[in-house]
C-alpha cells in the first residue's frame, strides 16, 4: 500500500514510471532539476507536477443515497451539493402529474424559516433556484443576511413541487451590526465603545485616537521615512489577497451604516437578488472602517494616509446605552 | 495599578506531516523550519525573560498535531540530523563569504545561532520542546491552551455536530495528557465560530476562546464594550474579540512592522542560490529547491536589488517598533479607560510562526513589547484571559456571530471552487464514523483498534490546512493527496468493520503511519460519551 500511496501525486516522490536509478548527485544549477539525461522523465514538464498515476481506489463519485447539503459561505452566499439516486429521480418524476405541462425543472427550494420554530409548517417566504442536477453542486447568491433557510431539492412542474430530499437548516450570518437593539438598551450613550468605526455615519467627528504606522513613527523620530511596503508572505499566510481585494468597498460599508440608521433602508434589504453583487458584500469591520472613512470623504491628516483608526463612536442611530438587564458590573 | 490590559496570544500550529516512508520529504521540512526559526527562538526569549525575573503573562496555544509532532521520536531525530547539516553548511558559508565582510557577519550570526540551537535542543531541552513550554506554564509565565484535534475548520463541519464535538473533545484530552491539566482556553481554528459552538466548548470544560472582531460587533444587540471586554455566552464560555488595531500594526501586508526595509528579507534564501555541492546534504535528492533558512539580505524596498542585512540595524528597528506598539496600546487603553467602567483588555492574537520564521526579528520585537510592559505596569499590563476573568468574572451575556479570521471574514477560504469537492466526502465519512461508533458501544480487540484508527484518519482528513492550501494554490497536489488518502484509509477501515474481517497487517501499517492520538477513544463520536471529568 505504501508504494501505491506514493503513486498519488506529491512533490516529493520518486518517479513511478522511471526504471533508471536516480543519479547519486545531480547538478542543481537551474531551479528545476536537469532531466534531459532521463528521457522517461523528460517528457513531463516539471518534477513538481508529476501526473497522478492512479492505482489505489479513489473516492467514490456517489454514495448511493439521495441527500442535499447546504453550507453557508458568508452572509450572501451558500453552497449546495447533492446526490440524487437514479431510483429516487425516477420515483419523483413518476409522482408528478405531467399531463400537458412539458418538462419539469430541478430546483433548490429555499424556505425562509428565520425565527420559525422547528417543526412548524409555515415558512415566511420561499424562492426557487433552478439547477442542473448533473452539476452536483451549486453556488447561490442571496440578498438578505442573518437568515435561516430550509432547502429542499426536487422537481417543479407548473405549480407542483415534489421534493427528493431536504437539507438541514442553514444559517447565513449577519453582515453588519445588528439592527435589533434590545429593548432594555434605553440610555443614549454617544460615547459607546465599539471596535469598528460606525463613525462612518457621522463624518464630522474624527476618531479620538489612532495608531501611528511605522512610517509615521519613524518620521516623527527623525529617522528615514523609507518604507518597504508590502510583504507578500503576510498576505499569503493570512490568505488575504495582496491587492487588498479582501477589503469590502467603502460604498458597501457606508450603505450598511446608512441602512442601520434607516428603517426604510432596512426594508430595502429584502430587495431582489439583483440588488447585490458579490464583490460589494461586507467584510471584516476593521477593513470596512478604513475604507468607509476614505470613501466617505473624511479628510485624512496630511502624511497619515495609511493609518487606520478602528475605534468608533456610537451608532448613528444613537439608541445605544447600557442595558438594564445587562449582567456586567 | 494599570489602566488596562494587553493580552498577547500566539497560536502555534502545524499540520500533521510525517512520512517515515521517505528519507527526505519536502513538506516535512515545514516543521523543522518552524522549530528552528520560531519555537526555539520563542523559548529562548521566554526563558530568558523568566530567568531575568521579568514578570510577564502570555497565552500560547499549541495545536494537538503540533504537540504530537514535537514529541515524535522520528521527527525529533530528523530535526536533529537536519540541524547538524545546517551547522555544517554555516561553517562552509562563513568560509565562502570571507571576502564579503558584510555577508560574513550574517553568516557568523547563523553559524552561532544554529550551533546554540543545536546545543540547547539536545542539552537544555533534551529534544522535548513540549516539556519546555510546560515548564514555562508551571512557572506562571505562559498560559497554555489547546486547539481542536487536527485544526479542523468547525463551521463547515457542523453538518454533523458529533464531528465537531469529537474535534474539540479529542483536542482537550490530548492537552490533558501532555500537560497534566485541563486547558482553560481553546483556540478555534481560524477563529471559525458558528452559533451553538459555545455549548460544545462548555461541555469540554473550556472557559474561554477567541473570535474575530466582527463576531463581537455583529451580535444581536450591541456589545457594551466592543472587543475590549469579553462576552459570556449563556453556556458560560467567555469570548475575547480580536483588537483590529493591534492586528493591523503587525499583520498588515502593507503597513505592518515586518515590512520595514531593515528587516530580513524572507524570500532570498541560499537554498535557491547555492548549487547542490555547496548545499551538501541539504540539497534535495530530486533537485527541488527549498528554503534552508539562511538569508543575507534585508527587505530594502520594492526592488529586486536587495541590500545586505545588518543585524544591529534590524534590532534597532525591532526596539523602535516595540516602543511604537507599547505607545499605541497605551494611547488606546487611556482612551478606552475613560469611557469604560472597567479596565479594557486589548486582545492581540497572532500566528506564532509569524515570529522568527516569516518575521525574523519578530521574537526580538516581542521581547521589547514584554519588557516595555513590565517596566511601566502602571500604564498597561500583560494578562491572560484567565487573569482577566478572575478580575472580571461577570461579563455581558451574548453569543458571538458566525465568523472567522480568514479571507472576507467567513468561510470562503475553506469553501470555494478549488476545494468544495472535499465536503461531500468529509461529511459522508463523519456520518459513517458516528454510525460505526453508535453501533459499537463496547468494541474490543481488532474492532476497537480499527474504530480508533478510523477516528484518527477522519480527524486527519478534516484538518483545515488541506482546504487552505488548495485555495492558496501552493502545494495543492500534496493537500489533495492527504485529504484523499485519509478518507480512503477511513473507508478501508469502515469496510473492515462492516465485513467483520480485519486485515491486521494493514491495520498495523496505518497505526504506525498515522500514529497521533495514541489514546484516542472512538466512543468520542457516540452521543452517550461523557466528556472527561475535570482534572
PDB file of N, CA and C in Angstrom, chain A residues 72-75 146 171-176 238 282-286, chain B residues 152-158 187-197 209-219 227 231 239-242 399-414:
ATOM      1  N   UNK A  72     -23.205  27.512   4.516  1.00  0.00           N
ATOM      2  CA  UNK A  72     -23.052  28.966   4.392  1.00  0.00           C
ATOM      3  C   UNK A  72     -21.607  29.287   4.057  1.00  0.00           C
ATOM      4  N   UNK A  73     -21.418  30.192   3.115  1.00  0.00           N
ATOM      5  CA  UNK A  73     -20.071  30.672   2.806  1.00  0.00           C
ATOM      6  C   UNK A  73     -19.832  31.996   3.518  1.00  0.00           C
ATOM      7  N   UNK A  74     -20.792  32.872   3.409  1.00  0.00           N
ATOM      8  CA  UNK A  74     -20.702  34.188   4.038  1.00  0.00           C
ATOM      9  C   UNK A  74     -22.121  34.739   4.087  1.00  0.00           C
ATOM     10  N   UNK A  75     -22.314  35.976   4.504  1.00  0.00           N
ATOM     11  CA  UNK A  75     -23.682  36.473   4.662  1.00  0.00           C
ATOM     12  C   UNK A  75     -24.499  36.498   3.371  1.00  0.00           C
ATOM     13  N   UNK A 146     -28.287  37.085   7.836  1.00  0.00           N
ATOM     14  CA  UNK A 146     -28.918  36.813   9.125  1.00  0.00           C
ATOM     15  C   UNK A 146     -30.261  36.109   8.952  1.00  0.00           C
ATOM     16  N   UNK A 171     -27.872  28.506   8.283  1.00  0.00           N
ATOM     17  CA  UNK A 171     -27.951  29.865   8.815  1.00  0.00           C
ATOM     18  C   UNK A 171     -26.892  30.711   8.135  1.00  0.00           C
ATOM     19  N   UNK A 172     -27.303  31.804   7.529  1.00  0.00           N
ATOM     20  CA  UNK A 172     -26.309  32.723   6.958  1.00  0.00           C
ATOM     21  C   UNK A 172     -26.099  33.869   7.936  1.00  0.00           C
ATOM     22  N   UNK A 173     -24.838  34.176   8.225  1.00  0.00           N
ATOM     23  CA  UNK A 173     -24.553  35.117   9.323  1.00  0.00           C
ATOM     24  C   UNK A 173     -24.893  36.556   8.972  1.00  0.00           C
ATOM     25  N   UNK A 174     -24.961  37.404   9.968  1.00  0.00           N
ATOM     26  CA  UNK A 174     -25.176  38.825   9.715  1.00  0.00           C
ATOM     27  C   UNK A 174     -23.949  39.431   9.050  1.00  0.00           C
ATOM     28  N   UNK A 175     -24.172  40.488   8.293  1.00  0.00           N
ATOM     29  CA  UNK A 175     -23.071  41.151   7.594  1.00  0.00           C
ATOM     30  C   UNK A 175     -22.717  42.479   8.227  1.00  0.00           C
ATOM     31  N   UNK A 176     -23.570  42.960   9.091  1.00  0.00           N
ATOM     32  CA  UNK A 176     -23.381  44.285   9.689  1.00  0.00           C
ATOM     33  C   UNK A 176     -23.804  44.188  11.156  1.00  0.00           C
ATOM     34  N   UNK A 238      -2.007  34.725   5.562  1.00  0.00           N
ATOM     35  CA  UNK A 238      -3.334  35.010   6.078  1.00  0.00           C
ATOM     36  C   UNK A 238      -4.404  34.702   5.052  1.00  0.00           C
ATOM     37  N   UNK A 282     -20.174  42.795   2.446  1.00  0.00           N
ATOM     38  CA  UNK A 282     -19.447  43.267   3.614  1.00  0.00           C
ATOM     39  C   UNK A 282     -18.293  42.348   3.960  1.00  0.00           C
ATOM     40  N   UNK A 283     -17.349  42.915   4.627  1.00  0.00           N
ATOM     41  CA  UNK A 283     -16.183  42.150   5.033  1.00  0.00           C
ATOM     42  C   UNK A 283     -15.905  42.440   6.493  1.00  0.00           C
ATOM     43  N   UNK A 284     -14.671  42.236   6.884  1.00  0.00           N
ATOM     44  CA  UNK A 284     -14.334  42.459   8.280  1.00  0.00           C
ATOM     45  C   UNK A 284     -14.480  43.940   8.618  1.00  0.00           C
ATOM     46  N   UNK A 285     -14.999  44.227   9.765  1.00  0.00           N
ATOM     47  CA  UNK A 285     -15.348  45.605  10.063  1.00  0.00           C
ATOM     48  C   UNK A 285     -14.164  46.546  10.135  1.00  0.00           C
ATOM     49  N   UNK A 286     -13.004  46.043  10.535  1.00  0.00           N
ATOM     50  CA  UNK A 286     -11.887  46.980  10.609  1.00  0.00           C
ATOM     51  C   UNK A 286     -11.488  47.410   9.218  1.00  0.00           C
TER      52      UNK A 286
ATOM     53  N   UNK B 152      -9.376  21.256  12.554  1.00  0.00           N
ATOM     54  CA  UNK B 152     -10.495  21.204  11.614  1.00  0.00           C
ATOM     55  C   UNK B 152     -11.280  22.505  11.662  1.00  0.00           C
ATOM     56  N   UNK B 153     -11.718  22.955  10.498  1.00  0.00           N
ATOM     57  CA  UNK B 153     -12.478  24.210  10.436  1.00  0.00           C
ATOM     58  C   UNK B 153     -13.928  23.885  10.808  1.00  0.00           C
ATOM     59  N   UNK B 154     -14.321  24.283  11.980  1.00  0.00           N
ATOM     60  CA  UNK B 154     -15.560  23.776  12.580  1.00  0.00           C
ATOM     61  C   UNK B 154     -16.845  24.263  11.895  1.00  0.00           C
ATOM     62  N   UNK B 155     -16.921  25.508  11.412  1.00  0.00           N
ATOM     63  CA  UNK B 155     -18.190  25.933  10.802  1.00  0.00           C
ATOM     64  C   UNK B 155     -18.622  25.059   9.626  1.00  0.00           C
ATOM     65  N   UNK B 156     -17.690  24.471   8.908  1.00  0.00           N
ATOM     66  CA  UNK B 156     -18.064  23.642   7.766  1.00  0.00           C
ATOM     67  C   UNK B 156     -18.146  22.160   8.150  1.00  0.00           C
ATOM     68  N   UNK B 157     -17.955  21.881   9.414  1.00  0.00           N
ATOM     69  CA  UNK B 157     -18.052  20.511   9.906  1.00  0.00           C
ATOM     70  C   UNK B 157     -19.364  20.297  10.634  1.00  0.00           C
ATOM     71  N   UNK B 158     -20.051  21.387  10.888  1.00  0.00           N
ATOM     72  CA  UNK B 158     -21.220  21.329  11.755  1.00  0.00           C
ATOM     73  C   UNK B 158     -22.395  20.615  11.117  1.00  0.00           C
ATOM     74  N   UNK B 187      -8.158  27.524  21.284  1.00  0.00           N
ATOM     75  CA  UNK B 187      -8.093  28.364  20.094  1.00  0.00           C
ATOM     76  C   UNK B 187      -8.962  27.735  19.015  1.00  0.00           C
ATOM     77  N   UNK B 188      -9.967  28.460  18.568  1.00  0.00           N
ATOM     78  CA  UNK B 188     -10.800  27.942  17.489  1.00  0.00           C
ATOM     79  C   UNK B 188     -10.022  28.051  16.187  1.00  0.00           C
ATOM     80  N   UNK B 189      -9.848  26.941  15.458  1.00  0.00           N
ATOM     81  CA  UNK B 189      -9.086  27.009  14.227  1.00  0.00           C
ATOM     82  C   UNK B 189      -9.615  28.118  13.316  1.00  0.00           C
ATOM     83  N   UNK B 190      -8.723  28.958  12.894  1.00  0.00           N
ATOM     84  CA  UNK B 190      -9.049  30.088  12.017  1.00  0.00           C
ATOM     85  C   UNK B 190     -10.097  31.007  12.640  1.00  0.00           C
ATOM     86  N   UNK B 191     -10.207  30.974  13.958  1.00  0.00           N
ATOM     87  CA  UNK B 191     -11.237  31.744  14.663  1.00  0.00           C
ATOM     88  C   UNK B 191     -12.633  31.408  14.127  1.00  0.00           C
ATOM     89  N   UNK B 192     -12.787  30.221  13.582  1.00  0.00           N
ATOM     90  CA  UNK B 192     -14.075  29.850  12.992  1.00  0.00           C
ATOM     91  C   UNK B 192     -15.119  29.578  14.067  1.00  0.00           C
ATOM     92  N   UNK B 193     -16.161  30.403  14.060  1.00  0.00           N
ATOM     93  CA  UNK B 193     -17.209  30.245  15.066  1.00  0.00           C
ATOM     94  C   UNK B 193     -18.570  30.174  14.380  1.00  0.00           C
ATOM     95  N   UNK B 194     -19.451  29.356  14.922  1.00  0.00           N
ATOM     96  CA  UNK B 194     -20.840  29.355  14.472  1.00  0.00           C
ATOM     97  C   UNK B 194     -21.715  29.284  15.715  1.00  0.00           C
ATOM     98  N   UNK B 195     -22.932  29.842  15.661  1.00  0.00           N
ATOM     99  CA  UNK B 195     -23.789  29.844  16.839  1.00  0.00           C
ATOM    100  C   UNK B 195     -24.063  28.412  17.301  1.00  0.00           C
ATOM    101  N   UNK B 196     -23.908  28.201  18.568  1.00  0.00           N
ATOM    102  CA  UNK B 196     -24.101  26.865  19.128  1.00  0.00           C
ATOM    103  C   UNK B 196     -22.796  26.190  19.507  1.00  0.00           C
ATOM    104  N   UNK B 197     -21.695  26.660  18.918  1.00  0.00           N
ATOM    105  CA  UNK B 197     -20.395  26.068  19.241  1.00  0.00           C
ATOM    106  C   UNK B 197     -20.045  26.284  20.716  1.00  0.00           C
ATOM    107  N   UNK B 209     -12.455  31.395  24.713  1.00  0.00           N
ATOM    108  CA  UNK B 209     -11.839  31.257  23.401  1.00  0.00           C
ATOM    109  C   UNK B 209     -11.754  32.644  22.771  1.00  0.00           C
ATOM    110  N   UNK B 210     -11.303  32.670  21.526  1.00  0.00           N
ATOM    111  CA  UNK B 210     -11.101  33.949  20.834  1.00  0.00           C
ATOM    112  C   UNK B 210     -11.905  33.961  19.534  1.00  0.00           C
ATOM    113  N   UNK B 211     -12.393  35.129  19.184  1.00  0.00           N
ATOM    114  CA  UNK B 211     -13.131  35.269  17.931  1.00  0.00           C
ATOM    115  C   UNK B 211     -12.661  36.527  17.209  1.00  0.00           C
ATOM    116  N   UNK B 212     -12.996  36.582  15.926  1.00  0.00           N
ATOM    117  CA  UNK B 212     -12.644  37.744  15.118  1.00  0.00           C
ATOM    118  C   UNK B 212     -13.498  38.940  15.550  1.00  0.00           C
ATOM    119  N   UNK B 213     -13.027  40.118  15.220  1.00  0.00           N
ATOM    120  CA  UNK B 213     -13.674  41.350  15.677  1.00  0.00           C
ATOM    121  C   UNK B 213     -15.170  41.394  15.367  1.00  0.00           C
ATOM    122  N   UNK B 214     -15.532  41.054  14.139  1.00  0.00           N
ATOM    123  CA  UNK B 214     -16.942  41.201  13.785  1.00  0.00           C
ATOM    124  C   UNK B 214     -17.827  40.133  14.423  1.00  0.00           C
ATOM    125  N   UNK B 215     -17.230  39.109  14.991  1.00  0.00           N
ATOM    126  CA  UNK B 215     -18.042  38.165  15.765  1.00  0.00           C
ATOM    127  C   UNK B 215     -18.673  38.889  16.956  1.00  0.00           C
ATOM    128  N   UNK B 216     -17.951  39.870  17.473  1.00  0.00           N
ATOM    129  CA  UNK B 216     -18.459  40.662  18.596  1.00  0.00           C
ATOM    130  C   UNK B 216     -19.325  41.812  18.072  1.00  0.00           C
ATOM    131  N   UNK B 217     -18.857  42.456  17.011  1.00  0.00           N
ATOM    132  CA  UNK B 217     -19.584  43.619  16.504  1.00  0.00           C
ATOM    133  C   UNK B 217     -20.946  43.261  15.920  1.00  0.00           C
ATOM    134  N   UNK B 218     -21.078  42.019  15.451  1.00  0.00           N
ATOM    135  CA  UNK B 218     -22.328  41.638  14.782  1.00  0.00           C
ATOM    136  C   UNK B 218     -23.272  40.841  15.679  1.00  0.00           C
ATOM    137  N   UNK B 219     -23.081  40.913  16.954  1.00  0.00           N
ATOM    138  CA  UNK B 219     -24.011  40.178  17.820  1.00  0.00           C
ATOM    139  C   UNK B 219     -25.392  40.821  17.749  1.00  0.00           C
ATOM    140  N   UNK B 227     -14.846  45.064  21.469  1.00  0.00           N
ATOM    141  CA  UNK B 227     -13.985  43.898  21.712  1.00  0.00           C
ATOM    142  C   UNK B 227     -13.091  44.105  22.936  1.00  0.00           C
ATOM    143  N   UNK B 231     -17.374  38.763  25.883  1.00  0.00           N
ATOM    144  CA  UNK B 231     -18.771  38.394  26.059  1.00  0.00           C
ATOM    145  C   UNK B 231     -18.795  37.051  26.774  1.00  0.00           C
ATOM    146  N   UNK B 239     -15.876  34.888  25.405  1.00  0.00           N
ATOM    147  CA  UNK B 239     -15.362  35.109  24.054  1.00  0.00           C
ATOM    148  C   UNK B 239     -14.610  36.423  24.003  1.00  0.00           C
ATOM    149  N   UNK B 240     -13.328  36.338  23.689  1.00  0.00           N
ATOM    150  CA  UNK B 240     -12.495  37.523  23.580  1.00  0.00           C
ATOM    151  C   UNK B 240     -12.347  37.871  22.107  1.00  0.00           C
ATOM    152  N   UNK B 241     -12.678  39.105  21.756  1.00  0.00           N
ATOM    153  CA  UNK B 241     -12.618  39.526  20.356  1.00  0.00           C
ATOM    154  C   UNK B 241     -11.274  40.130  20.012  1.00  0.00           C
ATOM    155  N   UNK B 242     -10.836  39.886  18.818  1.00  0.00           N
ATOM    156  CA  UNK B 242      -9.540  40.371  18.374  1.00  0.00           C
ATOM    157  C   UNK B 242      -9.579  41.889  18.178  1.00  0.00           C
ATOM    158  N   UNK B 399     -23.944  35.821  22.656  1.00  0.00           N
ATOM    159  CA  UNK B 399     -23.142  34.869  21.887  1.00  0.00           C
ATOM    160  C   UNK B 399     -22.631  35.558  20.632  1.00  0.00           C
ATOM    161  N   UNK B 400     -21.413  35.226  20.222  1.00  0.00           N
ATOM    162  CA  UNK B 400     -20.839  35.880  19.046  1.00  0.00           C
ATOM    163  C   UNK B 400     -21.591  35.502  17.773  1.00  0.00           C
ATOM    164  N   UNK B 401     -21.342  36.285  16.738  1.00  0.00           N
ATOM    165  CA  UNK B 401     -21.912  35.990  15.420  1.00  0.00           C
ATOM    166  C   UNK B 401     -20.973  35.068  14.657  1.00  0.00           C
ATOM    167  N   UNK B 402     -21.542  34.320  13.733  1.00  0.00           N
ATOM    168  CA  UNK B 402     -20.737  33.412  12.913  1.00  0.00           C
ATOM    169  C   UNK B 402     -19.666  34.210  12.169  1.00  0.00           C
ATOM    170  N   UNK B 403     -18.452  33.667  12.136  1.00  0.00           N
ATOM    171  CA  UNK B 403     -17.344  34.431  11.576  1.00  0.00           C
ATOM    172  C   UNK B 403     -16.080  33.577  11.565  1.00  0.00           C
ATOM    173  N   UNK B 404     -15.052  34.107  10.907  1.00  0.00           N
ATOM    174  CA  UNK B 404     -13.711  33.528  11.008  1.00  0.00           C
ATOM    175  C   UNK B 404     -12.725  34.663  10.797  1.00  0.00           C
ATOM    176  N   UNK B 405     -11.444  34.387  10.967  1.00  0.00           N
ATOM    177  CA  UNK B 405     -10.464  35.446  10.702  1.00  0.00           C
ATOM    178  C   UNK B 405      -9.847  35.279   9.317  1.00  0.00           C
ATOM    179  N   UNK B 406     -10.448  34.434   8.515  1.00  0.00           N
ATOM    180  CA  UNK B 406      -9.905  34.218   7.173  1.00  0.00           C
ATOM    181  C   UNK B 406     -10.391  35.255   6.185  1.00  0.00           C
ATOM    182  N   UNK B 407      -9.999  35.049   4.957  1.00  0.00           N
ATOM    183  CA  UNK B 407     -10.350  35.915   3.837  1.00  0.00           C
ATOM    184  C   UNK B 407     -11.838  36.266   3.857  1.00  0.00           C
ATOM    185  N   UNK B 408     -12.140  37.536   3.885  1.00  0.00           N
ATOM    186  CA  UNK B 408     -13.504  38.071   3.905  1.00  0.00           C
ATOM    187  C   UNK B 408     -14.254  37.795   5.207  1.00  0.00           C
ATOM    188  N   UNK B 409     -13.618  37.127   6.122  1.00  0.00           N
ATOM    189  CA  UNK B 409     -14.192  37.039   7.465  1.00  0.00           C
ATOM    190  C   UNK B 409     -15.179  35.921   7.712  1.00  0.00           C
ATOM    191  N   UNK B 410     -15.361  35.042   6.722  1.00  0.00           N
ATOM    192  CA  UNK B 410     -16.301  33.938   6.936  1.00  0.00           C
ATOM    193  C   UNK B 410     -15.670  32.627   6.462  1.00  0.00           C
ATOM    194  N   UNK B 411     -16.385  31.866   5.640  1.00  0.00           N
ATOM    195  CA  UNK B 411     -15.932  30.510   5.333  1.00  0.00           C
ATOM    196  C   UNK B 411     -15.329  30.341   3.944  1.00  0.00           C
ATOM    197  N   UNK B 412     -15.223  31.422   3.213  1.00  0.00           N
ATOM    198  CA  UNK B 412     -14.898  31.263   1.794  1.00  0.00           C
ATOM    199  C   UNK B 412     -13.533  30.631   1.535  1.00  0.00           C
ATOM    200  N   UNK B 413     -12.568  30.937   2.385  1.00  0.00           N
ATOM    201  CA  UNK B 413     -11.241  30.366   2.173  1.00  0.00           C
ATOM    202  C   UNK B 413     -11.288  28.833   2.166  1.00  0.00           C
ATOM    203  N   UNK B 414     -12.196  28.274   2.952  1.00  0.00           N
ATOM    204  CA  UNK B 414     -12.246  26.820   3.109  1.00  0.00           C
ATOM    205  C   UNK B 414     -13.383  26.197   2.306  1.00  0.00           C
TER     206      UNK B 414
END
